[in-house]
């Protein structure tokens, strides 16, 4: 039996690899060859061979956006020393036409392009090249030929270089350090890590009997034992999420890979892809495994929600500009709701820790003034400005923006708990959406989600009203009342203390000034203070340290009016404010819930 099984397993692997074997020999295949000889200086010399180029000017471009990241990036700034040759090796004219675009003329139907890429860092969007690794996010690394998007692509590492370095990627391994993608989109969606990699995998069976491999490939400084524990957690999470949808997606080549990098030489991130994810952090498993595993949970949930249950607004994905999407409250927010929930269901996170995380989320979403400005749909549309976007000019997001991640997660929580009161749950809705739009890969619009909700509850009018209130407008139901059913109490943490809505102060040489913007619902906003205002006195008492401020504010009475003097733009001013009770919320877990709450918890968290 063992032998038979081993033989069967080998046949399976051969078949999977063979799915793209043709790429190596196809006359249209575009080949990228990596020269690693100067990686210690963070440089990669890249040769791209474009066969069968049509007559005329051939344009090559550097992407400006990266799947899963919603902002525009200037990857082209790290590309230099470009040169182009024809099939005879003759140098071709190459001129830069635009910030991210080069024109090649005089070719004979074949173009060999060479360039140098600099990358020193690496996370879910950017690349890192150094003496320990290649951490390649494809849009940040590779120029592409215009109008050749449907061509197969092969990536290979120059023979003999860094022979000990292994490769992990969702690209299909053709052997001899060659890796294939059926087209450009798949290639650009396939981050690749190269170096000293610890690996492990497990098989997961779908209800139809199909088995698929889930691999964890990790660059880290920790032990095999830490890795094995992490792999076991990963398996528990994968199985818990499979239960939500009833099945794993059919991964394109029968395999899904977690590309984890947990070491001091990488940036923290998580980025979903079709059959893989980057999970990175500059810390190790020894101390941080329980925090890092949240990203594993989040990213794997994306293999359904956003990778296959795909908003139409993200299709086709543009590599030249940012796609604006009004659906990220669902694609990211609902995924965020399920990441921690899956950890509890998988037995990785305790209910107490879950409640602690939820406390932070609810404080952020319920107390920030931003919801007064934008609905979940409109918050989603801000993503190109906030998702790893950089800008030098200040913004007013502290007042006008609430991230669609925790906001969407709160909408999901509200919907799940509301559905449970009606004898349904969000898992049913996700499963139906998966069946209709994920499994079939038909990109959805918001109305499709609403119709699915209506079908689950058997009441389209209710679903329409729910979406009108909570998706197209910013209302939220009474979350505290909903949580009460589960023996979870949402209360004011310090109802008798005066609060200033996340006010941050800095102290410098006896001067206390405001750090960052002041929220509109901070009493000091009405008094006229803004960022950098220097607080001189409160209620007639001088303020020369943050300690003074803390002491004086602790003596204020809720509901009373007080004067604050401050210096703003060189002028001394006096403002008046009404002291308000600290709005900070606390979610506490009833340790001895009644029978009804216990039963409700079991249905929600799948635990006792
Ligand atoms: Zn996400």
Coordinates of N, CA and C in Angstrom, one line a residue, residues 294 297-298 335-345 349 353-354 357-358 361 605:
X294 N -2.3 35.7 12.5 CA -3.5 36.4 12.0 C -3.4 36.8 10.5
X297 N -4.3 33.8 8.4 CA -5.7 33.6 8.4 C -6.4 34.6 7.4
X298 N -6.0 35.8 7.5 CA -6.5 36.8 6.6 C -6.3 36.5 5.2
X335 N -13.3 40.0 5.0 CA -12.1 39.1 5.2 C -11.5 39.3 6.6
X336 N -11.4 40.6 7.0 CA -10.9 41.0 8.3 C -11.8 40.4 9.4
X337 N -13.1 40.4 9.2 CA -14.0 39.8 10.2 C -13.7 38.4 10.3
X338 N -13.5 37.7 9.2 CA -13.3 36.2 9.3 C -11.9 35.9 9.7
X339 N -10.9 36.8 9.6 CA -9.5 36.3 10.0 C -9.4 36.0 11.5
X340 N -9.9 36.9 12.3 CA -9.9 36.6 13.8 C -10.9 35.5 14.1
X341 N -12.1 35.6 13.5 CA -13.1 34.6 13.8 C -12.6 33.2 13.5
X342 N -11.9 33.0 12.4 CA -11.3 31.7 12.0 C -10.3 31.3 13.0
X343 N -9.6 32.2 13.6 CA -8.6 31.8 14.6 C -9.2 31.2 15.9
X344 N -10.4 31.8 16.2 CA -11.1 31.3 17.4 C -11.7 29.9 17.0
X345 N -12.3 29.9 15.9 CA -12.9 28.6 15.4 C -11.9 27.5 15.3
X349 N -7.0 31.2 18.8 CA -7.2 32.4 19.6 C -8.2 32.2 20.6
X353 N -8.9 36.9 24.0 CA -8.1 37.6 23.1 C -8.8 38.2 21.9
X354 N -9.8 37.4 21.5 CA -10.7 37.8 20.4 C -11.4 39.1 20.8
X357 N -9.1 42.1 20.8 CA -9.0 42.6 19.4 C -10.2 43.4 18.9
X358 N -11.4 42.9 19.3 CA -12.6 43.5 18.9 C -12.8 44.8 19.6
X361 N -11.0 47.4 17.6 CA -11.7 47.6 16.3 C -12.9 48.5 16.6
X605 N -18.8 30.5 17.4 CA -17.3 30.3 17.4 C -17.0 28.8 17.2

